[in-house]
Coordinates of C-alpha atoms and ligand atoms in Angstrom, one line a residue:
X1 CA -15.0 14.6 -14.8
X2 CA -12.9 12.1 -17.8
X3 CA -12.5 8.1 -17.5
X4 CA -8.8 7.2 -16.3
X5 CA -7.8 4.3 -17.0
X6 CA -3.7 2.4 -15.7
X7 CA -2.2 1.1 -19.1
X8 CA 1.2 0.1 -17.8
X9 CA 2.8 -1.2 -14.6
X10 CA 6.3 -1.7 -12.8
X11 CA 8.1 -2.8 -10.1
X12 CA 11.0 -3.3 -8.5
X13 CA 12.3 -6.6 -5.8
X14 CA 11.6 -5.3 -2.4
X15 CA 14.1 -5.9 0.2
X16 CA 17.4 -4.8 1.7
X17 CA 18.9 -3.8 -1.4
X18 CA 22.4 -2.3 -0.7
X19 CA 23.9 -2.9 -4.4
X20 CA 21.0 0.0 -5.9
X21 CA 20.8 3.7 -5.5
X22 CA 17.5 5.3 -4.8
X23 CA 18.2 6.8 -8.6
X24 CA 18.9 3.3 -10.1
X25 CA 15.7 1.9 -8.1
X26 CA 12.8 4.4 -9.4
X27 CA 14.7 4.3 -12.8
X28 CA 13.9 0.7 -12.8
X29 CA 10.9 1.3 -12.0
X30 CA 10.0 3.5 -14.1
X31 CA 11.5 2.2 -17.3
X32 CA 9.1 -1.0 -16.6
X33 CA 5.7 0.2 -16.6
X34 CA 7.1 3.1 -19.5
X35 CA 7.8 -0.5 -21.4
X36 CA 4.5 -2.2 -20.4
X37 CA 2.4 0.8 -21.5
X38 CA 4.4 1.6 -25.3
X39 CA 4.9 5.5 -24.4
X40 CA 8.1 7.2 -24.5
X41 CA 8.8 10.3 -23.0
X42 CA 7.5 12.8 -25.3
X43 CA 4.2 11.3 -24.4
X44 CA 4.2 12.0 -20.7
X45 CA 2.5 15.5 -18.8
X46 CA 3.2 15.0 -15.8
X47 CA 5.4 13.3 -13.3
X48 CA 4.1 12.3 -9.0
X49 CA 5.8 10.8 -7.1
X50 CA 5.1 9.3 -3.5
X51 CA 8.1 9.5 -0.9
X52 CA 7.5 9.9 2.6
X53 CA 10.9 10.6 3.9
X54 CA 13.8 10.3 1.5
X55 CA 15.4 13.8 4.0
X56 CA 15.9 11.3 6.6
X57 CA 16.6 7.8 5.1
X58 CA 19.0 9.1 2.0
X59 CA 19.5 12.7 2.9
X60 CA 18.2 14.1 -0.6
X61 CA 15.0 16.2 -0.5
X62 CA 13.9 17.8 -3.9
X63 CA 13.1 14.9 -5.4
X64 CA 10.3 15.0 -8.2
X65 CA 12.6 16.7 -10.1
X66 CA 15.7 14.1 -9.5
X67 CA 13.5 11.7 -10.3
X68 CA 12.3 13.3 -13.9
X69 CA 16.5 13.2 -14.4
X70 CA 17.1 9.7 -13.5
X71 CA 14.3 8.9 -15.8
X72 CA 16.5 10.5 -18.4
X73 CA 13.8 13.4 -19.5
X74 CA 15.6 16.2 -17.6
X75 CA 15.8 17.6 -21.4
X76 CA 12.1 17.3 -21.9
X77 CA 11.3 19.5 -18.5
X78 CA 8.1 17.9 -17.5
X79 CA 6.1 19.1 -14.1
X80 CA 7.5 17.2 -11.6
X81 CA 5.9 16.6 -8.1
X82 CA 7.0 14.7 -4.8
X83 CA 3.8 13.7 -2.6
X84 CA 4.7 13.1 1.2
X85 CA 1.5 11.6 3.1
X86 CA 4.0 9.2 5.4
X87 CA 2.7 5.7 4.5
X88 CA 0.5 7.3 2.0
X89 CA 2.6 8.9 0.1
X90 CA 2.1 6.4 -2.9
X91 CA -1.7 6.2 -2.5
X92 CA -1.9 9.4 -2.7
X93 CA 0.6 10.5 -5.6
X94 CA -1.9 7.6 -7.1
X95 CA -4.7 10.0 -6.3
X96 CA -3.3 13.3 -7.7
X97 CA -2.0 11.7 -11.1
X98 CA -5.9 10.1 -11.4
X99 CA -7.2 13.9 -10.3
X100 CA -5.1 15.5 -12.8
X101 CA -6.6 13.9 -15.5
X102 CA -10.2 13.5 -14.4
X103 CA -9.9 17.0 -14.4
X104 CA -8.6 17.5 -18.3
X105 CA -5.3 19.2 -18.0
X106 CA -3.9 16.0 -18.5
X107 CA -3.4 13.0 -20.7
X108 CA -0.9 10.5 -19.7
X109 CA 1.3 10.8 -16.3
X110 CA 3.9 8.5 -14.4
X111 CA 2.8 8.1 -11.0
X112 CA 6.1 6.8 -9.1
X113 CA 6.5 5.4 -5.4
X114 CA 9.9 4.7 -3.4
X115 CA 11.6 4.4 -0.4
X116 CA 15.3 3.2 0.5
X117 CA 14.4 3.0 4.1
X118 CA 17.7 0.4 4.7
X119 CA 20.7 2.7 4.4
X120 CA 20.3 3.9 8.0
X121 CA 21.0 2.0 11.2
X122 CA 17.4 0.3 12.3
X123 CA 16.6 2.7 15.6
X124 CA 17.0 5.7 13.5
X125 CA 14.1 4.0 10.3
X126 CA 12.0 3.7 13.6
X127 CA 12.7 7.2 14.9
X128 CA 11.8 8.8 11.3
X129 CA 8.7 6.6 11.1
X130 CA 8.0 7.8 13.6
X131 CA 8.1 11.4 12.5
X132 CA 4.2 10.5 11.0
X133 CA 2.8 10.0 14.3
X134 CA 2.2 12.7 16.5
X135 CA 6.1 14.0 18.0
X136 CA 4.2 15.8 21.0
X137 CA 1.9 13.8 22.4
X138 CA 3.4 10.7 20.8
X139 CA 6.9 9.9 20.1
X140 CA 8.4 12.6 22.6
X141 CA 7.1 10.3 24.9
X142 CA 8.8 7.3 23.3
X143 CA 5.8 5.7 21.5
X144 CA 6.9 3.8 17.7
X145 CA 4.3 2.2 15.2
X146 CA 4.9 -0.8 16.8
X147 CA 4.0 0.8 20.0
X148 CA 1.2 2.6 18.7
X149 CA -0.4 -0.5 16.7
X150 CA -0.1 -3.0 20.0
X151 CA -2.4 0.0 21.7
X152 CA -5.2 -1.1 19.2
X153 CA -4.4 -5.0 19.2
X154 CA -4.7 -4.7 23.2
X155 CA -7.9 -3.0 22.7
X156 CA -9.7 -4.3 20.1
X157 CA -8.4 -8.1 22.2
X158 CA -10.1 -6.6 24.6
X159 CA -13.7 -5.1 23.0
X160 CA -14.1 -7.7 20.7
X161 CA -12.0 -11.2 22.0
X162 CA -9.9 -11.2 19.1
X163 CA -6.6 -13.7 19.8
X164 CA -3.1 -13.2 19.0
X165 CA -3.8 -16.8 16.7
X166 CA -6.3 -14.5 14.8
X167 CA -3.2 -12.1 14.1
X168 CA -0.6 -15.2 13.7
X169 CA -3.5 -16.5 10.9
X170 CA -2.9 -12.7 9.0
X171 CA 1.0 -12.4 8.8
X172 CA 0.4 -17.1 8.1
X173 CA -1.9 -15.7 4.9
X174 CA 0.6 -13.1 3.9
X175 CA 2.8 -15.2 3.5
X176 CA 2.1 -17.7 1.9
X177 CA 0.8 -15.5 -1.0
X178 CA 4.2 -13.2 -0.4
X179 CA 6.2 -17.0 -0.9
X180 CA 4.2 -16.5 -4.7
X181 CA 4.7 -13.2 -5.6
X182 CA 8.8 -12.9 -7.1
X183 CA 9.3 -9.3 -5.7
X184 CA 8.2 -9.9 -2.2
X185 CA 10.9 -9.0 0.1
X186 CA 10.7 -12.3 1.9
X187 CA 9.4 -15.2 0.1
X188 CA 9.4 -18.0 2.7
X189 CA 6.0 -19.8 4.8
X190 CA 5.7 -19.4 8.1
X191 CA 3.5 -21.1 11.0
X192 CA 0.9 -20.0 13.8
X193 CA 3.3 -21.2 16.0
X194 CA 6.2 -19.7 14.4
X195 CA 4.2 -16.3 14.4
X196 CA 3.3 -16.4 18.4
X197 CA 6.9 -18.2 19.0
X198 CA 9.1 -15.1 17.2
X199 CA 10.9 -12.0 19.3
X200 CA 8.3 -9.6 21.4
X201 CA 8.1 -6.0 19.2
X202 CA 5.4 -4.2 21.2
X203 CA 2.9 -6.4 23.2
X204 CA 0.8 -8.2 21.6
X205 CA 2.6 -8.0 18.7
X206 CA 5.9 -10.1 17.7
X207 CA 8.3 -9.5 14.8
X208 CA 6.4 -11.5 12.7
X209 CA 3.2 -9.5 13.2
X210 CA 5.3 -6.2 11.5
X211 CA 5.7 -5.1 8.4
X212 CA 10.1 -5.4 7.5
X213 CA 12.2 -1.5 6.7
X214 CA 12.2 -2.6 3.1
X215 CA 13.9 -0.7 -0.3
X216 CA 11.8 -0.4 -3.1
X217 CA 10.3 1.5 -6.0
X218 CA 7.1 0.7 -8.2
X219 CA 5.1 2.6 -11.1
X220 CA 2.9 3.4 -12.8
X221 CA 1.3 4.6 -16.6
X222 CA -2.1 6.6 -16.3
X223 CA -3.5 7.7 -19.0
X224 CA -7.1 9.3 -20.2
X225 CA -9.9 6.4 -21.4
X226 CA -10.5 7.6 -24.7
X227 CA -6.9 7.3 -25.5
X228 CA -5.8 4.1 -23.7
X229 CA -6.8 2.2 -26.5
X230 CA -3.9 3.3 -28.7
X231 CA -1.4 1.7 -26.1
X232 CA -3.3 -1.2 -24.7
X233 CA -5.7 -3.6 -25.3
X234 CA -6.0 -3.9 -21.3
X235 CA -6.7 -0.9 -19.5
X236 CA -7.6 -1.1 -16.2
X237 CA -10.1 1.8 -14.9
X238 CA -9.6 3.5 -12.2
X239 CA -14.0 3.3 -11.2
X240 CA -13.5 5.7 -7.7
X241 CA -10.7 7.5 -5.2
X242 CA -11.1 8.6 -2.0
X243 CA -9.3 10.1 0.6
X244 CA -10.0 10.8 4.3
X245 CA -8.7 12.5 7.2
X246 CA -8.2 11.6 10.9
X247 CA -6.3 12.9 14.1
X248 CA -2.5 12.1 13.6
X249 CA -2.5 10.8 17.5
X250 CA -4.4 8.0 18.8
X251 CA -6.3 9.8 22.3
X252 CA -8.0 12.1 19.6
X253 CA -10.6 9.2 18.3
X254 CA -13.5 8.2 19.1
X255 CA -12.7 4.4 18.8
X256 CA -8.8 3.7 18.4
X257 CA -10.0 0.0 16.7
X258 CA -11.3 2.1 13.7
X259 CA -9.6 3.6 11.4
X260 CA -12.2 6.6 10.3
X261 CA -10.3 7.7 7.6
X262 CA -10.8 4.8 6.2
X263 CA -14.3 4.2 6.8
X264 CA -14.8 7.5 5.0
X265 CA -12.1 7.2 2.1
X266 CA -14.5 4.0 1.6
X267 CA -17.8 5.5 1.9
X268 CA -16.6 8.0 -0.6
X269 CA -14.7 5.4 -2.9
X270 CA -17.8 3.3 -2.7
X271 CA -20.3 5.9 -3.9
X272 CA -18.3 7.4 -6.4
X273 CA -18.1 3.0 -8.5
X274 CA -21.5 2.8 -7.1
X275 CA -20.6 -1.0 -5.8
X276 CA -21.2 -2.1 -2.3
X277 CA -17.7 -4.3 -0.3
X278 CA -19.6 -7.3 -1.3
X279 CA -18.8 -6.3 -5.2
X280 CA -15.3 -6.3 -4.2
X281 CA -13.4 -9.6 -5.8
X282 CA -9.9 -9.0 -4.5
X283 CA -8.3 -6.1 -2.5
X284 CA -4.8 -5.0 -1.3
X285 CA -5.2 -3.6 2.2
X286 CA -2.7 -1.7 4.7
X287 CA -1.4 -4.4 7.0
X288 CA 1.6 -2.7 8.4
X289 CA 1.0 -4.5 11.6
X290 CA -1.4 -8.2 11.6
X291 CA -3.9 -5.9 13.4
X292 CA -4.2 -3.6 10.6
X293 CA -5.8 -6.2 8.3
X294 CA -7.7 -6.7 11.0
X295 CA -9.1 -3.3 11.3
X296 CA -9.3 -3.2 7.8
X297 CA -11.3 -5.7 6.6
X298 CA -14.1 -4.5 9.7
X299 CA -14.0 -0.4 8.6
X300 CA -14.5 -1.4 4.1
X301 CA -16.9 -3.1 5.2
X302 CA -16.4 -6.8 4.2
X303 CA -16.8 -8.0 7.5
X304 CA -19.2 -7.2 10.3
X305 CA -17.4 -4.3 13.2
X306 CA -15.2 -7.0 15.6
X307 CA -15.6 -10.0 13.8
X308 CA -12.2 -9.4 11.7
X309 CA -10.1 -12.0 14.1
X310 CA -12.8 -14.9 13.4
X311 CA -13.1 -14.1 9.7
X312 CA -9.2 -14.5 9.4
X313 CA -9.5 -17.8 11.5
X314 CA -12.2 -19.7 9.1
X315 CA -10.1 -18.4 5.6
X316 CA -12.3 -15.6 4.5
X317 CA -9.6 -13.5 3.5
X318 CA -7.2 -16.6 1.8
X319 CA -6.5 -16.4 -2.3
X320 CA -9.6 -19.0 -2.8
X321 CA -11.8 -16.9 0.2
X322 CA -15.1 -15.3 -0.2
X323 CA -12.8 -11.9 -0.2
X324 CA -8.8 -12.7 -1.2
X325 CA -6.6 -9.9 0.8
X326 CA -3.4 -8.7 0.2
X327 CA -2.5 -11.8 -2.4
X328 CA 0.7 -9.9 -2.9
X329 CA 1.7 -11.0 0.5
X330 CA 0.9 -7.7 1.3
X331 CA 3.2 -5.0 3.2
X332 CA 3.9 -7.9 6.1
X333 CA 5.2 -9.9 3.8
X334 CA 5.9 -8.6 0.2
X335 CA 7.5 -5.7 2.1
X336 CA 6.6 -1.7 2.5
X337 CA 9.4 0.6 1.2
X338 CA 6.8 3.5 2.5
X339 CA 6.5 5.8 -0.3
X340 CA 6.3 3.3 -2.1
X341 CA 3.6 0.3 -1.2
X342 CA 0.4 2.7 -2.5
X343 CA 1.5 1.9 -6.1
X344 CA 2.8 -1.5 -5.9
X345 CA -0.7 -2.3 -4.1
X346 CA -2.3 -0.6 -7.7
X347 CA 0.4 -3.0 -9.2
X348 CA -1.1 -6.3 -8.1
X349 CA -4.7 -5.2 -8.6
X350 CA -3.9 -4.4 -12.4
X351 CA -2.1 -7.9 -12.5
X352 CA -5.1 -9.5 -10.6
X353 CA -7.3 -7.4 -13.4
X354 CA -5.3 -8.2 -16.5
X355 CA -5.4 -12.0 -15.2
X356 CA -1.3 -11.7 -14.8
X357 CA -1.1 -12.9 -11.4
X358 CA 0.4 -16.3 -12.2
X359 CA 0.4 -18.3 -9.0
X360 CA -1.4 -15.3 -6.8
X361 CA -4.3 -15.2 -9.4
X362 CA -7.7 -15.2 -7.6
X363 CA -10.4 -16.4 -10.3
X364 CA -12.7 -14.2 -12.5
X365 CA -11.6 -10.6 -10.5
X366 CA -13.5 -8.2 -12.3
X367 CA -13.4 -5.6 -9.5
X368 CA -10.6 -4.6 -7.4
X369 CA -9.6 -2.2 -4.1
X370 CA -5.9 -0.9 -2.7
X371 CA -6.5 1.0 0.4
X372 CA -2.8 2.9 1.8
X373 CA -3.0 3.9 5.0
X374 CA -0.6 6.9 6.9
X375 CA 1.0 6.5 10.3
X376 CA -1.5 5.1 12.3
X377 CA -4.5 6.0 10.1
X378 CA -5.2 10.0 10.0
X379 CA -4.8 9.4 6.1
X380 CA -5.9 6.8 4.2
X381 CA -6.4 6.8 0.2
X382 CA -8.6 4.4 -2.1
X383 CA -9.0 3.1 -5.3
X384 CA -11.4 1.0 -6.6
X385 CA -10.0 -0.1 -10.5
X386 CA -12.0 -2.3 -12.7
X387 CA -11.1 -4.6 -15.9
X388 CA -12.9 -3.2 -18.6
Ligands
COA401 N1 9.2 -9.8 9.3 C1 9.7 -11.2 9.1 N2 11.3 -11.0 8.8 C2 12.0 -10.0 9.8 C3 11.8 -8.8 9.9 C4 9.8 -8.2 10.2 N3 8.8 -7.4 9.8 N4 11.8 -7.4 10.6 C5 13.4 -8.2 10.6 N5 13.4 -9.5 10.4 C6 14.6 -10.3 9.9 C7 16.0 -9.8 8.8 O1 15.2 -10.3 8.0 C8 16.3 -10.8 9.7 O2 16.7 -12.1 9.5 P1 17.8 -12.6 9.5 O3 18.5 -12.6 10.7 O4 17.6 -14.3 8.5 O5 18.8 -11.9 8.3 C9 16.3 -10.6 11.0 O6 14.9 -10.7 11.0 C10 16.8 -9.4 12.0 O7 16.7 -8.2 11.0 P2 16.6 -6.7 12.0 O8 16.9 -5.5 10.6 O9 18.2 -6.8 12.8 O10 15.5 -6.6 12.7 P3 15.1 -5.4 13.5 O11 15.3 -6.0 15.0 O12 15.9 -4.1 13.1 O13 13.6 -4.7 13.1 C11 11.2 -4.7 13.6 C12 12.5 -5.4 13.3 C13 9.6 -5.4 13.6 C14 11.8 -3.8 14.4 C15 11.2 -3.4 11.9 O14 11.2 -4.9 11.2 C16 10.6 -2.8 11.8 O15 10.4 -2.0 12.6 N6 8.9 -3.3 11.2 C17 7.5 -2.0 11.7 C18 8.2 -1.1 10.4 C19 7.2 0.1 10.8 O16 6.9 0.7 11.3 N7 6.6 0.5 9.7 C20 5.6 2.1 9.5 C21 4.0 1.2 9.6 S1 3.3 2.5 9.7

């Protein structure tokens, strides 16, 4: 396999972006990434686009070709493919781009991720997100994503004594980081008291335990390592790409507080990178709900099973902690335009490893991990990156 590097990154602001179309968002992120990499359209061998549900959110499918056109590349006839894996669509697109270069098929690819979720009403967005759950066993009976993660939280509290305050501390940390991120949807800090008092969504999760409904796009340029130095003096190497799957409905799992897809994808990635969880200097994990971050830091092996709540309470995951998690603000504060999330996570890790994360910079960060989950854990994709 050939080595692969990230040589360019570009992102739009995340939020309720009424004044920008799907086309404008992806063109903005893509052109920033291409400019950052110093490449031209003629250098690009392929495009991979992560998007979960453009058909339901904006009535538009066939977005691979649409994105190539919006980027101004239709005359170049570049192969353009849309990848779908619910909220892991972006991470899966990164993996497809990575594999296409590692295998020797392509030299330079652009990977984009996008979702425009606010063009439909809130109830419709919730219904669309629930298409990533099992229709027969979960959604048909009224289960929503906040509802499914509330069940995971309740079980975690029962089994390990995790408290609502500990869940709230995840939101407090991620809002503090998001406040330092110019692209974040929510650039304000919150207190434990505010999180605890927020309007209930699905017990024990309140409004401030949830990621928001977001619009936004992100893009990266991947390049074969042996060519990367032609374009940049700061390539960031992808040293592992792991992927795993699990049952769609929660009831099929051996334990609903463990996302086995994360456990298996992490095992694959750590083996390929030849690192252990202790070697990771900074991580972006899939905190679609506060409980999801607690499960993730356990499943990724950063802390012992059942100790995630305690670890957050002890500030192990803050910017200056032992293992800083979600320095971007995470899905909670940066926002969660589902198809864009997995690509945006890679962008935060690249900024950290290049030393360009400004007020969010983790000192001496050399190895970073991005963890992207689809649905309630039926798909997981993990990338590990290293500063060169
Ligand atoms: N965190 C913080 N504030 C939020 C928020 C969130 N997650 N969601 C909405 N708000 C704020 C809005 O900015 C708005 O503030 P304003 O009145 O100052 O403008 C206010 O709360 C009401 O917003 P609204 O859009 O009406 O909220 P809602 O009740 O329709 O939606 C949720 C709230 C939690 C239901 C929605 O954000 C949601 O579904 N989140 C989960 C998304 C999800 O499941 N993603 C997939 C994960 S696998």
